[in-house]
XYZ file of C-alpha atoms in Angstrom:
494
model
C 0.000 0.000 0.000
C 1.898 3.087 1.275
C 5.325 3.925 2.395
C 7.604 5.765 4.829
C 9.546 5.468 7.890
C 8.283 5.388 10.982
C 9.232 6.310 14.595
C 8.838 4.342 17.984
C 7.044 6.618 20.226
C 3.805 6.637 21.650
C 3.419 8.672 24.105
C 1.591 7.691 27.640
C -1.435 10.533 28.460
C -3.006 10.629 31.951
C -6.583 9.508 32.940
C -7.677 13.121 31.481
C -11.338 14.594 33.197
C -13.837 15.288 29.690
C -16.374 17.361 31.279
C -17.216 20.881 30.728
C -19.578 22.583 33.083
C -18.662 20.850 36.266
C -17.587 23.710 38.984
C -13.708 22.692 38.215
C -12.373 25.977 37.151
C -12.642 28.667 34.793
C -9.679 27.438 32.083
C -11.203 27.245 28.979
C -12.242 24.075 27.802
C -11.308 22.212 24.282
C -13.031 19.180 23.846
C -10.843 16.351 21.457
C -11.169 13.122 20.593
C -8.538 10.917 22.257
C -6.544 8.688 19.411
C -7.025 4.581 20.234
C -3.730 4.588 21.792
C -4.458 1.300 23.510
C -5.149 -0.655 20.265
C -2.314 0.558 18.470
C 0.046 -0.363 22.067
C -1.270 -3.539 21.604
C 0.378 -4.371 18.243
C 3.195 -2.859 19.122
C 3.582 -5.278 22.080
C 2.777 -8.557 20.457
C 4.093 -7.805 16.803
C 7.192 -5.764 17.812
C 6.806 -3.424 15.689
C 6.092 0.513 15.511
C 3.193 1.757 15.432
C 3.407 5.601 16.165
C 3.439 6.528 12.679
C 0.643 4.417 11.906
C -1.623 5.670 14.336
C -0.745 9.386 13.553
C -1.881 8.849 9.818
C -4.675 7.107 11.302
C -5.902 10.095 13.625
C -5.200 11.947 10.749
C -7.866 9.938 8.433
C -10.324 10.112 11.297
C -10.248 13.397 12.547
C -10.933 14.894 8.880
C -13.867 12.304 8.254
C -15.849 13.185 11.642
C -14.624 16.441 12.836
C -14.820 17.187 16.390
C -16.847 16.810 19.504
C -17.868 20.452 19.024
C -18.010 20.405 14.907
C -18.933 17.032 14.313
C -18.711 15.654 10.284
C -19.786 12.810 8.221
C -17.437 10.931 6.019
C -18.381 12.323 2.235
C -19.506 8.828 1.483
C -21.886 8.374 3.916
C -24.296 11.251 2.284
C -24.790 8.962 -0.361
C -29.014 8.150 -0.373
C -28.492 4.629 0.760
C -27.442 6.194 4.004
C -30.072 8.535 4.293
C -31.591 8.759 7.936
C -28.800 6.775 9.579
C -27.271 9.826 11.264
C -28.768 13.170 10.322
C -26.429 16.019 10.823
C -29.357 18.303 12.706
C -30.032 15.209 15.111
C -25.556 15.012 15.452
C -25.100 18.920 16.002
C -28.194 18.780 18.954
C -25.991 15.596 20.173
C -22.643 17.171 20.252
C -20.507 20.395 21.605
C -20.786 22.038 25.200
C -24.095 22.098 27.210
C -26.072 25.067 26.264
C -28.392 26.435 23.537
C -30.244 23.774 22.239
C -26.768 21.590 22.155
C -24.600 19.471 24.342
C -26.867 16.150 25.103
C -24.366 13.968 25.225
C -21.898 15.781 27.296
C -24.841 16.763 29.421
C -26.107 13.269 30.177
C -23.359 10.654 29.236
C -20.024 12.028 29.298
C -18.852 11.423 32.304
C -19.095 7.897 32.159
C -18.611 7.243 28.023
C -15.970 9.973 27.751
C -15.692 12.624 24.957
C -14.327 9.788 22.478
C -17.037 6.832 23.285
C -14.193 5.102 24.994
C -15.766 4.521 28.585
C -13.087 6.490 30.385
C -15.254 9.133 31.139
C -14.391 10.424 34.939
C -16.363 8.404 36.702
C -15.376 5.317 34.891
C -12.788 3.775 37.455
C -15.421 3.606 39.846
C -17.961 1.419 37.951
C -17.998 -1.990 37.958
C -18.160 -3.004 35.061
C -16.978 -0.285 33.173
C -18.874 2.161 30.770
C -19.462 1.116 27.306
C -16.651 1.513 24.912
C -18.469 2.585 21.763
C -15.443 1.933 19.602
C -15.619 -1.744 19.518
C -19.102 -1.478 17.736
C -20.429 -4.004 20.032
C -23.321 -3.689 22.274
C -25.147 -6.052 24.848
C -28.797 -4.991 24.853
C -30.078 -5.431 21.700
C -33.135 -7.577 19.616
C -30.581 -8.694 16.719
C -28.417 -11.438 16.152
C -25.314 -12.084 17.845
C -22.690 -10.290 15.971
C -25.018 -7.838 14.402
C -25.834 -4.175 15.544
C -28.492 -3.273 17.659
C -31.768 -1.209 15.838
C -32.335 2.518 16.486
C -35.747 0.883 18.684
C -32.798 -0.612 20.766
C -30.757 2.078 21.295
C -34.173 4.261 22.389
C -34.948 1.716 24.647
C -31.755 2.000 26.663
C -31.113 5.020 26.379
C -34.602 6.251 27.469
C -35.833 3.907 29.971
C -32.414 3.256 30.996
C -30.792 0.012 32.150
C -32.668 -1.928 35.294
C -30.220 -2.403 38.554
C -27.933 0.043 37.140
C -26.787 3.588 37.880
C -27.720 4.710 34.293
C -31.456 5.346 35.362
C -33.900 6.923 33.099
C -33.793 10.652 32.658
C -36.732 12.331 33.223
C -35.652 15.659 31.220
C -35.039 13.710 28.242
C -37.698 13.896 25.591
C -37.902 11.520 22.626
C -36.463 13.939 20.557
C -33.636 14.264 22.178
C -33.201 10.217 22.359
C -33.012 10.823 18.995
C -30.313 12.828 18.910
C -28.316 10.739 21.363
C -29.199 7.864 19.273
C -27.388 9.212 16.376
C -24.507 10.454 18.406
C -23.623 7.199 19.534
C -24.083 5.364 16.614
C -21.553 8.393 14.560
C -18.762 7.949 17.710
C -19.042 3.691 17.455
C -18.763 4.339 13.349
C -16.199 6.874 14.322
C -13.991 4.636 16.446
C -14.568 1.469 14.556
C -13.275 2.781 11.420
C -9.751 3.853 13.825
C -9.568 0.185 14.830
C -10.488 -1.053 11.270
C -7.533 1.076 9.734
C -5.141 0.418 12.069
C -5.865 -3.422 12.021
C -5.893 -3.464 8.472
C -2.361 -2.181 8.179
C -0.741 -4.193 10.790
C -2.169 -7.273 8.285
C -0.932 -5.262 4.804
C 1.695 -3.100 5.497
C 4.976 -3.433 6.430
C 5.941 -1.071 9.120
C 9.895 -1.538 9.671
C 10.239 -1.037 5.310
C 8.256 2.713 5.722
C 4.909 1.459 5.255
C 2.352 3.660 5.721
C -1.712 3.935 5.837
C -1.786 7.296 4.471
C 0.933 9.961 3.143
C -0.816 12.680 5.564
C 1.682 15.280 4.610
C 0.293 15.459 1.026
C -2.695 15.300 2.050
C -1.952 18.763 4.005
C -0.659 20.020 0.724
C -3.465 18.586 -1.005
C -6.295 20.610 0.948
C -4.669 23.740 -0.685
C -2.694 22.705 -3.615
C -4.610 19.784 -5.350
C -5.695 22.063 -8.630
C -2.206 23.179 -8.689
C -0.118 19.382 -8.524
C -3.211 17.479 -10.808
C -2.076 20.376 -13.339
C 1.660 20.123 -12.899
C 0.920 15.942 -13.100
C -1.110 16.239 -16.580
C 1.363 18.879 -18.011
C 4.344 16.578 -17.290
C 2.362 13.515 -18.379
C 1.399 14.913 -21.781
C 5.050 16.261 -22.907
C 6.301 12.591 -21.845
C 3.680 11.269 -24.069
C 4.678 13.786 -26.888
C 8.441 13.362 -26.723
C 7.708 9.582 -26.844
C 11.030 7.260 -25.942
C 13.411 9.679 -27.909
C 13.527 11.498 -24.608
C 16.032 10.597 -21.661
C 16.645 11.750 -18.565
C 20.317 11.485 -19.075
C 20.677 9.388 -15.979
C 18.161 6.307 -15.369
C 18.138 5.606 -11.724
C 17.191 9.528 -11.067
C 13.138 9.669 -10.340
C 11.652 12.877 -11.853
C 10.212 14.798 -9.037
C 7.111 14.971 -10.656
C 6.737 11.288 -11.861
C 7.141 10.382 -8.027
C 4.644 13.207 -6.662
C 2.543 11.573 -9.335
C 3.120 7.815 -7.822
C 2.418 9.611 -4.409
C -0.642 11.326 -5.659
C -1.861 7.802 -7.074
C -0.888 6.047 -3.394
C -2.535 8.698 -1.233
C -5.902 8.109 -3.568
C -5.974 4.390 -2.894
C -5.625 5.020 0.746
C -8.564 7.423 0.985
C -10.736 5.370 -1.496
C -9.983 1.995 1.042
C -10.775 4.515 4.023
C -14.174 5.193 2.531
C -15.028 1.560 1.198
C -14.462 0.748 5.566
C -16.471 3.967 5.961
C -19.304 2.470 4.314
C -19.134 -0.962 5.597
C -19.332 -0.479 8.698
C -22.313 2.243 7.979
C -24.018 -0.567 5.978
C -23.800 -3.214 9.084
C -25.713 -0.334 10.790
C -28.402 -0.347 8.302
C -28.634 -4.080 7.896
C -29.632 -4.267 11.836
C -33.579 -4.208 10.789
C -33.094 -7.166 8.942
C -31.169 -8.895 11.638
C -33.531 -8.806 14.221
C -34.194 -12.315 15.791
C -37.762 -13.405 15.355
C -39.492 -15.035 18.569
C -41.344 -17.951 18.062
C -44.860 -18.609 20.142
C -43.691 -20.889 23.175
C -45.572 -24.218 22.618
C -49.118 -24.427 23.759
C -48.337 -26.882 26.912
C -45.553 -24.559 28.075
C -47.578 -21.889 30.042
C -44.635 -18.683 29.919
C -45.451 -15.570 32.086
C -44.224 -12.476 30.907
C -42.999 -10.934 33.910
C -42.354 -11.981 37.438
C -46.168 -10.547 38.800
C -47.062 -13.148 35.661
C -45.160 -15.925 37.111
C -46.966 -15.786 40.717
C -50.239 -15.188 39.267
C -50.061 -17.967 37.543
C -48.334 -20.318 40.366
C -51.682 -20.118 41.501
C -54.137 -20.214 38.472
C -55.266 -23.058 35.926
C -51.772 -23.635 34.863
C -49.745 -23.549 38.035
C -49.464 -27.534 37.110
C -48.209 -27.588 33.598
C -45.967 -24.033 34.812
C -44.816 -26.454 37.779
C -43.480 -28.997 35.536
C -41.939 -26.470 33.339
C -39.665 -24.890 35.959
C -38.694 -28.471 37.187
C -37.707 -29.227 33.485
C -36.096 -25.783 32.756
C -33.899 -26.721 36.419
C -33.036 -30.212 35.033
C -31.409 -28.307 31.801
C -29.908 -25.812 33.865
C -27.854 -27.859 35.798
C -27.319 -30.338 32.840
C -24.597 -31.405 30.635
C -25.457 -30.018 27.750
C -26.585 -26.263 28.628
C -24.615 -26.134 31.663
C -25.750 -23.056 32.383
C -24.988 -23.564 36.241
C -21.351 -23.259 35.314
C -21.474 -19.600 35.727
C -24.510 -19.197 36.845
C -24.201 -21.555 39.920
C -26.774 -24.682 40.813
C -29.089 -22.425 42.405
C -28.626 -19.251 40.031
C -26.850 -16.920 42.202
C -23.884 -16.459 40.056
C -21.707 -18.306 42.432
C -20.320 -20.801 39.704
C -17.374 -19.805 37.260
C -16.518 -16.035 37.677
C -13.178 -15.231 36.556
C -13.694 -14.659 32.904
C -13.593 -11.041 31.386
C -15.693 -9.436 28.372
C -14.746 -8.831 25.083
C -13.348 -5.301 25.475
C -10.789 -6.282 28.298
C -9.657 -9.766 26.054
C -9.500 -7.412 23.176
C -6.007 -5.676 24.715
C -5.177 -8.647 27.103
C -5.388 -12.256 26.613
C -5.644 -11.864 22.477
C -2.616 -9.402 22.971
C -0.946 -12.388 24.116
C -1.338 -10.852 27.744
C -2.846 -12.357 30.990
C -5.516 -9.996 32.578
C -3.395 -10.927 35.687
C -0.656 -10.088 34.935
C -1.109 -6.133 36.036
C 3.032 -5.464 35.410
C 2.605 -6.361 31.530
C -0.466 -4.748 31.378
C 1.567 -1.511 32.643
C 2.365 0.047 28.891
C -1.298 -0.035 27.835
C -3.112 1.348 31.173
C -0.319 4.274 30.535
C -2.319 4.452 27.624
C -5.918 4.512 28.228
C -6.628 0.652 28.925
C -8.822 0.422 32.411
C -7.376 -2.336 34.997
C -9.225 -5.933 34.231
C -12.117 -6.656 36.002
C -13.828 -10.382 35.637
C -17.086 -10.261 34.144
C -19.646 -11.049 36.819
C -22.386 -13.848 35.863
C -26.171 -12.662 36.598
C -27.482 -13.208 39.888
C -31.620 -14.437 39.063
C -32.457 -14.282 42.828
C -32.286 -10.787 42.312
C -34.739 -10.435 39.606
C -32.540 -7.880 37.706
C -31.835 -8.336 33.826
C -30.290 -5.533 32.398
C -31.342 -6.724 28.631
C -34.960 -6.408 29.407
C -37.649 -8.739 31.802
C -39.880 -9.569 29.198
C -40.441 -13.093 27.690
C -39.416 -12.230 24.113
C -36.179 -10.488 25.923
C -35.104 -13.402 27.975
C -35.293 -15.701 24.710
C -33.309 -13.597 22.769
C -30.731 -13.870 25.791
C -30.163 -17.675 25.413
C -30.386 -18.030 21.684
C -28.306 -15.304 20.378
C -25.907 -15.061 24.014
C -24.785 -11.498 25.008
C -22.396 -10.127 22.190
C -19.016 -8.954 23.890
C -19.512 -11.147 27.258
C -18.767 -14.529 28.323
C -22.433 -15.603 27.491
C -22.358 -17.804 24.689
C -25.637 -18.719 22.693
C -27.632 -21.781 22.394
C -26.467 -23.659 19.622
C -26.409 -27.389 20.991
C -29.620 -28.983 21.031
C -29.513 -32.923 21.721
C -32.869 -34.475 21.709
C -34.661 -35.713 25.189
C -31.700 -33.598 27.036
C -31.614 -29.952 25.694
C -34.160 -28.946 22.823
C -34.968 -26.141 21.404
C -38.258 -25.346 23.452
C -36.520 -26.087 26.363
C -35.565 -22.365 26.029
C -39.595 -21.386 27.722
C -38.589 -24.109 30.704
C -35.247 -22.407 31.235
C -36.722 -18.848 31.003
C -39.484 -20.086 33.835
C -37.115 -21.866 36.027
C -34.748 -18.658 35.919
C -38.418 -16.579 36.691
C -38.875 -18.842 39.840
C -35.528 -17.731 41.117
C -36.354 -14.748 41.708
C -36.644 -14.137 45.583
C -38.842 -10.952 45.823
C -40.448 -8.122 43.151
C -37.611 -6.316 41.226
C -37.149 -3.021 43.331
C -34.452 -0.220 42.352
C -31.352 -1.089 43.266
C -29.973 2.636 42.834
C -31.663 5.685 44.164
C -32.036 8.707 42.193
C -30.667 11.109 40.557
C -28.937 9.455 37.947
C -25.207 9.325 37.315
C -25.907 10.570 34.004
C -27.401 13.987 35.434
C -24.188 15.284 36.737
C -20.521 14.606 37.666
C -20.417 15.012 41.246
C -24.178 13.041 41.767
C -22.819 10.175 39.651
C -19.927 9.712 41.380
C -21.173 10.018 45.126
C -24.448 7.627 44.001
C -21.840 4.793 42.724
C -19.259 5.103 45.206
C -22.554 4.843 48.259
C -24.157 1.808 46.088
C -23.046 -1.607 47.014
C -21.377 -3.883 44.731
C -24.162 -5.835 43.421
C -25.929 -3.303 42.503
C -23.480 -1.081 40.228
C -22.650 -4.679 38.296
C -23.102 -3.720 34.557
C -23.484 0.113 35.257
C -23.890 2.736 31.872
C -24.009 -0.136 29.840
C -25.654 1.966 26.609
């Protein structure tokens, strides 16, 4: 693809505080988007090679494709009709910049816990457990799609809304549908944002060839381009058409000299390619937005002998109607798969669904810079050079406690299903995908659903009191440092 040398030096940046309006001063405040530091690190580290160079030309790619957190862009491509309605730049602007005049939602109501970038390192981060969503990943727990696929706008509006149940990211009352709207399309434009950064940067480790002066982009003539393009496509064709017209009775005089202009030409023609493959990412990753619709998982009627409540009132309703037999037997069959060889789901979950069983595996986003970096979550000392760098210390991903009749995903029948069939993308929960016959079958899904309803010890209170973290700084921080431990697990999970 693209060449030049490159230089080993990444330099580590401090646990930086991304709020405006929060009583800490009167400095002026820029707001930036923080480059993936942590992702790039990680290549470095298990592929010993540089990567500084790489991820400058990648920042460089980004930041002229998006903009800023106060002047927020689109990618050129992406205003194409096919995208049309995906992120609308009215919705983005009423999303983005500081607090204030019909702007600033998300740094109003999410920043401190997503950060500026969509990175989860907002300022009260460290103090969740787990940590707030990392957009950049473009994965996402609480959705009605397939695993794999990206969650619907519907799903999006639905957590951010309503909020998440048992967590500190309560609903808002302030915020109107409009404005869900808005926030909907802001997150979606920072996951696009900071998937494309990983996508680039992952790309070239594959391609390029880092050590020879490989390079992702030529961002220097790209500067020069912004101002000069008219001026070197002229200079390019002028030099090109007396070549043609002197023919081969021309010669440089000395064969291993490159004409200046034949090589800003070859540059020219590199730089191109690199924008063009830039875009094509652009777009498929903006495409696996719009396919979400079509991904949505379908939920089949339970069978007509498996009586399956739709909420825990439901459930004890019906322990004591007509069907309390044939609901009976379906618990005592969903407990039997539970605990059984097949589904196994008391292996994290524990024999009596507490959560007590297996508990020292991680999600997704920690694995992503630890253990498939070659790294053991453990192993804090190696994981030194990328928490200089952003990375948040490991914490295991908890398994869900059913006594406590809390499921962040949604309560409903329908949401529960879509739980054990599809798993939860970016967490240890895998999906159902082994069915044997007379031990784990597919409509054994309603039994396990009612047996994990029966666990439930009392009616789902709130498990944190208002206001919400998302309100402000200071109320976020004091609510999840006085809520105990159980109760903050899977906290700003949006």
């Amino acid at each position: 693809m693209r060449k030049i040398v490159s230089v080993i030096a990444v330099a580590a940046v401090p646990f930086l505080s991304m709020v405006t309006g929060c009583g800490r001063g009167t400095q002026e405040y820029k707001a930036e988007f923080e480059p993936n530091l942590v992702h790039a690190m990680k290549y470095q580290i298990k592929n010993d090679v540089p990567m500084d160079e790489a991820l400058e030309d990648t920042t460089w790619i980004i930041d002229g494709m998006f903009g800023t957190p106060d002047e927020p862009t689109l990618p050129a491509v992406l205003e194409h009709e096919d995208f049309e309605g995906l992120v609308e730049m009215e919705r983005l602007k009423k999303a983005a910049g500081p607090d204030g005049e019909g702007r600033g939602l998300y740094r109003k109501h999410c920043v401190s816990c997503h950060g500026i970038t969509g990175n989860g390192r907002g300022e009260n981060s460290a103090i969740l457990d787990p940590y707030p969503r990392d957009y950049r990943m473009g994965l996402f727990k609480w959705k009605s799609t397939k695993r794999g696929a990206k969650p619907t706008r519907d799903d999006l509006f639905r957590v951010i809304y309503d909020g998440i149940d048992g967590t500190a990211m309560k609903k808002i009352p302030e915020l109107t549908e409009e404005d869900t709207e808005a926030l909907i399309d802001y997150v979606i434009y920072l996951s696009m944002r900071g998937e494309l950064e990983r996508t680039l940067i992952d790309e070239s480790v594959f391609e390029l060839d880092f050590e020879a002066g490989d390079r992702i982009v030529n961002r220097q003539l790209g500067e020069r381009l912004k101002v000069e393009r008219e001026a070197i496509e002229k200079k390019i064709a002028d030099w090109e058409a007396a070549k043609e017209e002197a023919g081969d009775d021309v010669s440089s005089g000395d064969e291993e000299k490159t004409d200046p202009t034949e090589e800003l030409a070859e540059q020219l023609e590199l730089y191109d390619e690199s924008m063009e493959f830039a875009d094509e990412l652009a777009e498929d990753i903006a495409f696996s937005w719009l396919e979400a619709e079509d991904d949505i998982v379908d939920v089949p009627a339970p069978p007509e002998e498996i009586p399956v409540p739709d909420s825990f009132t439901e459930f004890l309703e019906m322990q004591n109607g007509a069907q309390a037999d044939a609901l009976a037997a379906s618990v005592q069959r969903g407990r039997d798969v539970f605990t059984g060889k097949i589904a196994g789901c008391n292996k994290c979950h524990g024999n009596s669904g507490k959560g007590d069983g297996q508990n020292k595996d991680y999600d997704d986003w920690t694995k992503d810079w630890t253990s498939r970096a070659g790294l053991k979550p453990e192993d804090l000392e190696a994981l030194i050079p990328l928490m200089a760098r952003g990375a948040m210390p490991p914490k295991n991903a908890l398994p869900r406690n059913f006594t406590e009749g809390v499921f962040r995903g949604g309560s409903g029948r329908d949401d529960l299903y879509r739980r054990i069939t599809q798993g939860i993308d970016g967490s240890p929960m895998p999906a159902a995908s082994t069915f044997v016959p007379g031990e784990y079958e597919k409509e054994d899904i309603w039994n396990l659903i009612n047996f994990i309803r029966s666990l439930q010890e009392a009616p789902n209170e709130p498990t944190v009191s208002e206001p919400s973290a998302t309100d402000s700084p200071d109320a976020g921080a004091e609510q999840a440092a006085n809520t105990p431990q159980a109760d903050v697990s899977e906290v700003a999970e949006a």
